[in-house]
Coordinates of C-alpha atoms and ligand atoms in Angstrom, one line a residue:
M26 CA -76.6 20.0 112.3
K27 CA -76.1 21.5 115.8
M28 CA -78.0 21.7 119.0
V29 CA -78.1 24.6 121.5
I30 CA -78.7 23.3 125.0
K31 CA -79.8 25.6 127.8
G32 CA -78.0 24.7 131.1
K33 CA -79.3 24.3 134.6
S34 CA -82.3 22.3 133.4
T35 CA -84.2 19.9 135.7
L36 CA -85.9 17.0 133.8
K37 CA -89.3 16.0 135.1
G38 CA -92.5 14.4 133.9
K39 CA -93.0 11.3 131.7
I40 CA -91.4 10.1 128.5
E41 CA -91.8 7.0 126.3
V42 CA -88.8 5.0 125.0
S43 CA -88.7 3.9 121.3
S44 CA -88.0 0.4 119.9
S45 CA -84.5 -0.7 120.0
K46 CA -82.1 0.5 117.2
N47 CA -79.8 -2.4 117.9
A48 CA -82.7 -4.9 117.7
I49 CA -84.3 -3.5 114.6
L50 CA -81.1 -3.4 112.4
P51 CA -80.4 -7.2 112.5
I52 CA -84.1 -7.9 112.3
L53 CA -84.3 -5.9 109.0
A54 CA -81.3 -7.9 107.7
A55 CA -83.0 -11.2 108.7
S56 CA -86.0 -10.2 106.5
I57 CA -83.8 -11.3 103.6
L58 CA -84.4 -14.9 104.7
T59 CA -88.0 -14.8 103.3
D60 CA -89.7 -13.6 100.1
D61 CA -93.0 -13.1 102.0
V62 CA -94.2 -9.8 103.4
V63 CA -92.5 -8.8 106.7
E64 CA -94.0 -5.9 108.6
I65 CA -92.0 -4.3 111.5
D66 CA -94.1 -2.1 113.8
R67 CA -93.1 0.8 116.2
V68 CA -90.1 1.5 114.1
P69 CA -88.3 4.7 115.3
K70 CA -87.6 7.4 112.8
I71 CA -83.8 7.3 112.9
N72 CA -81.3 7.6 110.1
D73 CA -79.8 4.1 110.7
V74 CA -83.1 2.5 110.0
T75 CA -83.6 4.6 106.8
V76 CA -80.1 3.6 105.6
I77 CA -80.7 -0.1 106.1
G78 CA -84.2 0.1 104.6
T79 CA -82.8 1.8 101.5
L80 CA -79.9 -0.7 101.3
L81 CA -82.5 -3.6 101.4
G82 CA -84.4 -1.9 98.6
E83 CA -81.2 -1.7 96.5
L84 CA -80.8 -5.5 97.1
G85 CA -84.2 -6.0 95.5
K86 CA -86.5 -6.2 98.5
Q87 CA -89.6 -4.1 97.9
T88 CA -89.3 -1.9 101.0
S89 CA -91.6 0.8 102.1
I90 CA -90.9 2.9 105.2
L91 CA -94.2 4.3 106.4
D92 CA -94.9 6.2 109.5
R93 CA -93.2 4.0 112.2
K94 CA -93.7 0.9 110.2
I95 CA -91.5 -0.9 107.6
V96 CA -93.0 -3.3 105.1
M97 CA -90.7 -5.5 103.1
G98 CA -91.4 -8.2 100.5
G99 CA -90.1 -10.0 97.5
K100 CA -87.0 -12.0 96.8
V101 CA -83.6 -10.4 97.3
L102 CA -82.0 -10.2 93.9
S103 CA -78.5 -8.7 94.4
H104 CA -75.7 -10.1 96.6
H105 CA -73.8 -6.8 96.6
P106 CA -75.0 -3.8 98.6
P107 CA -73.9 -0.5 97.1
Y108 CA -70.7 0.8 98.7
D109 CA -72.0 4.3 99.3
L110 CA -74.8 3.0 101.4
A111 CA -73.0 0.1 103.1
R112 CA -70.2 2.4 104.2
Q113 CA -72.6 4.7 106.0
I114 CA -73.4 2.2 108.7
R115 CA -71.4 -0.6 110.3
A116 CA -74.5 -2.7 110.8
S117 CA -74.7 -3.2 107.0
V118 CA -72.2 -6.1 107.6
L119 CA -75.3 -7.9 109.0
V120 CA -76.6 -8.6 105.5
M121 CA -73.7 -11.0 105.0
G122 CA -75.2 -13.9 106.9
P123 CA -78.7 -13.8 105.3
L124 CA -77.4 -13.1 101.8
L125 CA -75.0 -16.1 102.1
A126 CA -78.0 -18.2 103.3
R127 CA -80.3 -17.1 100.5
L128 CA -78.0 -16.6 97.5
G129 CA -74.9 -18.6 98.4
T130 CA -72.8 -15.5 97.7
V131 CA -72.3 -12.0 99.1
R132 CA -69.9 -9.2 98.4
V133 CA -69.6 -6.3 100.9
A134 CA -67.1 -3.6 101.5
L135 CA -64.9 -4.4 104.4
P136 CA -66.4 -2.2 107.1
G137 CA -64.1 0.5 108.3
G138 CA -63.3 1.3 111.9
C139 CA -65.1 4.2 113.4
A140 CA -64.7 6.8 116.2
I141 CA -64.7 4.1 118.9
G142 CA -62.3 1.5 117.5
S143 CA -61.1 -0.7 114.6
R144 CA -64.2 -3.0 114.9
P145 CA -62.9 -6.0 112.9
I146 CA -65.3 -8.8 111.7
D147 CA -62.9 -11.7 112.0
L148 CA -65.3 -13.6 114.2
H149 CA -68.2 -13.2 111.7
L150 CA -65.9 -14.6 109.0
K151 CA -64.8 -17.5 111.3
G152 CA -68.4 -18.5 111.6
F153 CA -69.2 -18.3 107.9
H154 CA -66.1 -20.3 107.1
A155 CA -67.1 -23.0 109.7
L156 CA -70.5 -23.2 108.0
G157 CA -68.8 -23.9 104.6
A158 CA -68.2 -20.5 103.0
E159 CA -65.1 -19.6 101.1
I160 CA -64.0 -16.0 101.9
N161 CA -61.8 -13.7 99.8
L162 CA -60.8 -10.1 99.9
R163 CA -60.8 -8.3 96.5
S164 CA -60.2 -4.6 96.1
G165 CA -61.5 -3.7 99.5
D166 CA -64.5 -6.0 99.2
L167 CA -65.1 -9.2 101.2
I168 CA -66.5 -11.9 98.9
A169 CA -68.0 -15.1 100.5
N170 CA -69.3 -18.0 98.4
T171 CA -70.8 -21.4 99.3
N172 CA -72.4 -24.2 97.4
G173 CA -74.5 -24.9 100.5
L174 CA -74.1 -24.0 104.1
R175 CA -73.9 -27.0 106.5
G176 CA -74.4 -27.0 110.3
A177 CA -71.3 -26.5 112.4
H178 CA -70.0 -25.7 115.9
V179 CA -68.6 -22.1 116.1
Y180 CA -66.7 -21.0 119.2
L181 CA -66.6 -17.2 119.5
D182 CA -63.3 -16.0 121.0
Y183 CA -65.2 -13.0 122.2
P184 CA -69.0 -12.8 122.8
S185 CA -69.4 -10.5 119.8
V186 CA -73.0 -9.2 119.3
G187 CA -72.7 -8.8 115.6
A188 CA -70.9 -12.1 115.0
T189 CA -73.5 -13.9 117.0
E190 CA -76.3 -12.3 115.0
N191 CA -74.6 -12.8 111.6
I192 CA -73.8 -16.5 112.2
M193 CA -77.3 -17.1 113.6
M194 CA -78.8 -15.8 110.4
A195 CA -76.5 -17.8 108.2
A196 CA -77.0 -21.0 110.2
A197 CA -80.8 -20.5 110.1
M198 CA -80.9 -22.0 106.6
A199 CA -77.9 -24.3 106.8
E200 CA -78.2 -28.0 106.3
G201 CA -78.4 -29.6 109.8
I202 CA -77.7 -28.2 113.2
S203 CA -75.3 -25.5 114.3
Y204 CA -74.1 -24.3 117.7
I205 CA -72.7 -20.9 118.6
E206 CA -70.6 -21.2 121.8
N207 CA -69.6 -18.2 123.9
A208 CA -72.4 -16.4 122.2
A209 CA -73.3 -12.8 123.1
L210 CA -76.1 -12.6 125.7
E211 CA -77.5 -9.2 124.8
P212 CA -81.4 -8.9 124.7
E213 CA -81.2 -7.9 121.0
I214 CA -79.9 -11.4 120.3
A215 CA -82.9 -13.0 121.9
D216 CA -85.2 -10.6 120.0
L217 CA -83.5 -11.6 116.7
A218 CA -83.9 -15.3 117.5
N219 CA -87.6 -14.7 118.4
F220 CA -88.1 -12.9 115.1
I221 CA -86.5 -15.8 113.2
N222 CA -88.6 -18.3 115.1
C223 CA -91.8 -16.3 114.3
M224 CA -90.8 -16.7 110.6
G225 CA -90.6 -20.5 111.1
G226 CA -87.0 -20.8 112.3
K227 CA -85.7 -23.2 114.9
V228 CA -83.4 -21.2 117.2
S229 CA -83.0 -22.1 120.9
G230 CA -80.7 -21.0 123.7
A231 CA -80.6 -17.3 122.7
G232 CA -79.8 -15.3 125.8
T233 CA -77.5 -18.0 127.0
N234 CA -73.9 -18.6 125.9
V235 CA -74.8 -21.6 123.8
I236 CA -77.3 -21.1 120.9
R237 CA -78.6 -24.0 118.9
I238 CA -79.8 -23.4 115.4
E239 CA -81.5 -26.0 113.3
G240 CA -81.6 -25.0 109.6
V241 CA -84.9 -24.8 107.8
K242 CA -85.6 -24.6 104.1
E243 CA -88.1 -21.8 104.0
F244 CA -89.4 -18.9 106.1
K245 CA -92.8 -17.2 106.1
G246 CA -93.8 -13.6 106.4
V247 CA -94.5 -12.1 109.9
N248 CA -95.7 -8.9 111.6
Y249 CA -93.3 -8.0 114.4
T250 CA -92.6 -5.4 117.1
P251 CA -89.0 -5.2 118.4
I252 CA -88.1 -4.8 122.1
P253 CA -87.7 -1.3 123.7
D254 CA -84.3 0.4 123.4
R255 CA -82.5 -0.3 126.6
I256 CA -79.7 2.2 125.8
E257 CA -82.1 5.0 125.1
A258 CA -83.9 4.1 128.3
G259 CA -80.5 4.2 130.2
T260 CA -79.6 7.5 128.5
L261 CA -82.9 9.1 129.7
M262 CA -82.4 7.7 133.2
V263 CA -79.0 9.2 133.5
A264 CA -80.2 12.5 132.0
V265 CA -82.8 12.8 134.7
A266 CA -80.3 11.9 137.4
A267 CA -77.7 14.3 136.1
T268 CA -80.2 17.2 136.2
K269 CA -81.4 16.3 139.7
G270 CA -84.8 15.6 138.2
E271 CA -87.7 13.3 138.7
A272 CA -89.4 11.4 135.9
I273 CA -91.2 8.2 134.8
I274 CA -89.6 6.5 131.8
N275 CA -92.2 4.3 130.0
N276 CA -91.7 1.3 127.6
V277 CA -88.8 -0.1 129.6
I278 CA -88.0 -3.7 130.4
P279 CA -86.4 -3.2 133.9
E280 CA -84.4 -6.5 133.5
H281 CA -82.6 -5.0 130.5
V282 CA -81.4 -1.9 132.4
K283 CA -80.3 -3.7 135.6
A284 CA -76.7 -2.7 135.4
I285 CA -77.6 1.0 134.9
T286 CA -80.1 0.9 137.7
A287 CA -77.5 -0.7 140.0
K288 CA -74.9 2.0 139.3
L289 CA -77.4 4.8 139.5
T290 CA -78.6 3.5 142.9
E291 CA -75.0 3.1 144.1
S292 CA -74.4 6.7 143.1
G293 CA -77.3 7.9 145.2
T294 CA -80.1 8.2 142.6
E295 CA -83.4 6.5 143.4
V296 CA -84.7 4.1 140.8
V297 CA -88.1 2.3 141.2
E298 CA -88.7 -0.6 138.8
N299 CA -92.3 -1.2 137.7
K300 CA -93.5 -3.8 135.2
H301 CA -93.2 -1.6 132.1
N302 CA -91.4 1.5 133.3
V303 CA -88.9 2.9 135.8
E304 CA -89.2 6.0 138.0
V305 CA -86.0 8.0 138.5
R306 CA -85.4 10.7 141.0
R307 CA -82.2 12.2 142.5
L308 CA -82.5 14.1 145.7
S309 CA -79.0 14.1 147.0
K310 CA -75.4 14.6 145.9
I311 CA -73.9 12.1 143.4
N312 CA -71.6 9.5 145.0
P313 CA -68.6 8.5 143.0
V314 CA -68.6 4.9 141.7
Y315 CA -66.3 2.4 139.9
I316 CA -67.6 1.2 136.5
K317 CA -66.2 -1.5 134.2
T318 CA -67.9 -2.0 130.9
L319 CA -68.6 -5.6 130.0
P320 CA -70.7 -7.7 127.6
Y321 CA -74.3 -8.1 128.8
P322 CA -75.4 -8.4 131.6
G323 CA -72.4 -6.3 132.6
F324 CA -72.4 -2.5 132.5
P325 CA -73.0 -1.6 128.8
T326 CA -70.2 0.2 126.9
D327 CA -73.0 2.1 125.1
M328 CA -73.8 3.8 128.4
Q329 CA -70.2 4.6 129.3
P330 CA -70.0 8.2 127.9
Q331 CA -73.4 9.2 129.4
F332 CA -72.4 7.9 132.8
M333 CA -69.0 9.8 132.6
A334 CA -70.9 13.0 132.0
Y335 CA -73.1 12.3 135.1
L336 CA -70.0 11.4 137.3
S337 CA -68.3 14.6 136.2
C338 CA -70.2 16.3 139.0
A339 CA -69.9 13.6 141.6
N340 CA -68.9 14.2 145.2
G341 CA -65.5 12.7 144.7
S342 CA -63.4 10.7 142.1
S343 CA -64.8 7.9 140.0
I344 CA -63.1 5.3 137.8
I345 CA -64.3 4.0 134.5
S346 CA -62.7 1.0 132.8
E347 CA -63.7 0.6 129.1
S348 CA -63.0 -3.0 128.4
V349 CA -65.1 -3.5 125.2
F350 CA -63.7 -0.9 122.7
E351 CA -60.2 0.3 122.4
N352 CA -60.9 4.0 121.8
R353 CA -64.1 5.0 123.5
F354 CA -63.0 8.1 125.3
M355 CA -63.4 10.6 122.5
H356 CA -66.0 12.5 124.6
V357 CA -63.4 13.2 127.3
Q358 CA -61.8 16.1 125.5
D359 CA -65.2 17.8 125.0
L360 CA -66.3 17.2 128.6
S361 CA -63.0 18.7 129.7
R362 CA -63.8 21.8 127.6
M363 CA -66.9 22.1 129.9
G364 CA -64.7 22.0 133.0
A365 CA -64.7 18.3 133.7
D366 CA -61.5 17.0 135.4
I367 CA -60.9 13.7 133.7
K368 CA -57.5 11.8 133.2
T369 CA -57.3 8.8 130.9
E370 CA -54.6 6.1 131.0
G371 CA -55.3 3.6 128.1
K372 CA -58.7 2.1 128.9
I373 CA -59.0 3.7 132.3
A374 CA -60.5 7.1 133.0
I375 CA -60.4 8.8 136.4
I376 CA -63.1 11.4 136.8
K377 CA -62.6 13.9 139.6
G378 CA -66.1 15.3 140.4
M379 CA -66.5 19.0 140.0
R380 CA -69.1 21.2 141.7
K381 CA -70.5 22.1 138.3
L382 CA -69.7 22.1 134.5
T383 CA -69.9 25.2 132.3
G384 CA -71.5 25.4 128.9
A385 CA -69.2 25.5 125.9
Q386 CA -69.0 24.7 122.2
V387 CA -68.4 21.0 121.8
K388 CA -68.6 18.4 119.0
A389 CA -70.2 14.9 118.9
S390 CA -67.7 12.3 117.7
D391 CA -70.3 9.5 117.7
L392 CA -73.8 8.6 118.8
R393 CA -73.2 8.0 122.5
A394 CA -70.5 10.7 122.9
G395 CA -73.1 13.1 121.6
A396 CA -75.7 11.9 124.1
A397 CA -73.1 12.4 126.9
L398 CA -72.5 16.0 125.8
I399 CA -76.2 16.7 125.8
I400 CA -76.5 15.4 129.4
A401 CA -73.5 17.5 130.4
G402 CA -75.0 20.6 128.7
L403 CA -78.4 20.1 130.4
S404 CA -76.8 20.3 133.9
A405 CA -74.0 22.8 133.1
Q406 CA -74.0 26.5 134.0
G407 CA -74.8 28.4 130.8
D408 CA -75.6 27.3 127.2
T409 CA -73.8 24.5 125.3
V410 CA -73.6 24.3 121.5
L411 CA -73.2 20.7 120.3
L412 CA -71.8 20.5 116.7
D413 CA -72.3 17.4 114.5
S414 CA -75.4 16.6 116.4
H415 CA -76.5 14.5 113.5
H416 CA -74.6 11.7 115.1
V417 CA -77.2 11.7 117.9
D418 CA -80.2 11.7 115.6
R419 CA -78.7 8.6 113.9
G420 CA -79.8 6.5 116.8
Y421 CA -82.1 8.4 119.1
E422 CA -85.6 9.2 117.8
D423 CA -86.5 12.8 118.4
I424 CA -84.2 13.2 121.4
T425 CA -84.7 16.9 121.4
G426 CA -88.5 16.6 121.5
K427 CA -88.3 14.0 124.2
L428 CA -86.0 16.0 126.5
N429 CA -87.9 19.2 125.9
A430 CA -91.1 17.4 126.9
M431 CA -89.4 16.9 130.2
S432 CA -88.6 20.7 130.6
A433 CA -85.3 20.8 128.8
Q434 CA -84.7 23.7 126.4
I435 CA -82.8 22.4 123.4
Q436 CA -82.9 23.9 120.0
S437 CA -82.0 21.8 116.9
I438 CA -80.5 23.9 114.1
P439 CA -80.0 22.3 110.7
Ligands
EPZ518 C1 -73.0 -3.9 118.8 O1 -71.9 -3.6 117.9 C2 -73.7 -2.6 118.9 N1 -74.2 -2.2 117.6 C3 -72.9 -1.5 119.5 O2 -73.7 -0.4 119.7 C4 -72.4 -2.0 120.9 O3 -71.5 -1.0 121.4 C5 -71.7 -3.3 120.7 O4 -72.5 -4.3 120.1 C6 -71.2 -3.9 122.1 O5 -72.4 -4.1 122.9 C7 -75.3 -2.8 117.0 O6 -75.9 -3.7 117.6 C8 -75.8 -2.3 115.7 P1 -69.3 -6.5 119.0 P2 -70.9 -4.8 117.4 O7 -69.1 -7.3 117.8 O8 -71.7 -6.0 117.0 C9 -64.6 -7.0 118.9 C10 -74.2 1.9 119.5 O9 -73.8 2.9 120.0 N2 -64.8 -7.8 117.8 O10 -69.9 -7.1 120.3 O11 -70.0 -4.3 116.3 C11 -64.8 -5.5 118.6 O12 -63.7 -4.9 118.0 C12 -73.3 0.8 118.9 O13 -75.5 1.6 119.4 C13 -63.8 -8.5 117.2 O14 -62.7 -8.5 117.7 O15 -70.1 -5.1 118.7 C14 -65.1 -4.9 119.9 O16 -63.9 -4.6 120.6 C15 -71.8 1.2 119.1 N3 -64.0 -9.3 116.1 C16 -65.8 -6.0 120.7 O17 -65.5 -7.2 119.9 C17 -65.3 -9.4 115.6 O18 -65.5 -10.2 114.6 C18 -67.4 -5.8 120.7 O19 -67.8 -5.9 119.4 C19 -66.3 -8.7 116.1 C20 -66.1 -7.9 117.2

């Protein structure tokens, strides 16, 4: 897959953000907790959802992916997701907690690292162990067994999103009460807790750094709509700003994009927050800013590449410190091919703003790096060809259609 992106675009008009990829993936995993019918609405058509839906089907859940709706039902039968599916998406590790809760056993391939870092799951396993699971590694697979999970206190050395979600799902059916301390605060955590509570769970404190989970014996079916995708919203906001455009971005919870709004405003872009949307317009030059990525509510690491593309044309030098992942500057080499002047030293990048970028042939290394290169291509002089653009389609529903609806000229070529 590749995309041909016409330069010197100015994004304007209105666009609607899809439901959150990073909320839906754990919610789909949590459907394992019940045999009743679970219906998820407003599901974006992205590959990651298809992979997880297919994986749940392989585990025995009757799963049908209809147009923007997923319907699942039936008891999960297998404790071992097929390797060829699980290896395609890191979020497959999120079936561990619910499978452990439902079947008392789970076997998954140890998830590999990816373009942005090693991405261990030691904190997930620390939680499962505390809840009473025995964990072994056998020929590349992690095997966890328990003869009954019991409530426990789990302190997370780092507020890991996935570990918080996985431990919450395991504790949801444990005997007694569990506490997750130093839990992640991301909105997707609160959405997962809300979903579990709609099924009859007893989770409180999600969105704070101490989450209390009281185990329940059984969950019932539910019809649920996940929160909007705050990273897609942020990506569209930055794309409008980078192209000196003016647009209304609908289906946004302004609270969830506060850090992005703050940094866009600091850089000279105007952002107006309304109840369900934000208005973005850039009328002046881009001021350089300092960014440090942090767990929520800090500046999100998933917005770091896109913001670097935007700051590549700032009126001065910016600094970005990537504190969450150890290798999330893969997009620097491709931005440099487009004329950006970026120096990296470990987790620090210094971006010396240029008057303009020039189109080039570049390659997406991962989802957000690909989004950054699209943003750079939209504002560059001349056309940009983005290779491996399938990475972008993994997590952004119809990004080409959405940007073209705002006057971009992007051609997707299979
Ligand atoms: C989630 O990944 C998101 N993915 C990521 O989004 C996001 O970048 C990340 O959270 C941080 O916000 C989904 O929600 C599906 P972490 P996750 O566990 O859960 C270390 C995207 O582009 N760590 O919070 O894997 C880890 O190495 C993706 O949509 C441990 O050391 O993130 C990393 O340095 C990319 N041990 C840091 O914590 C563990 O057991 C953050 O990881 C777990 C994590």
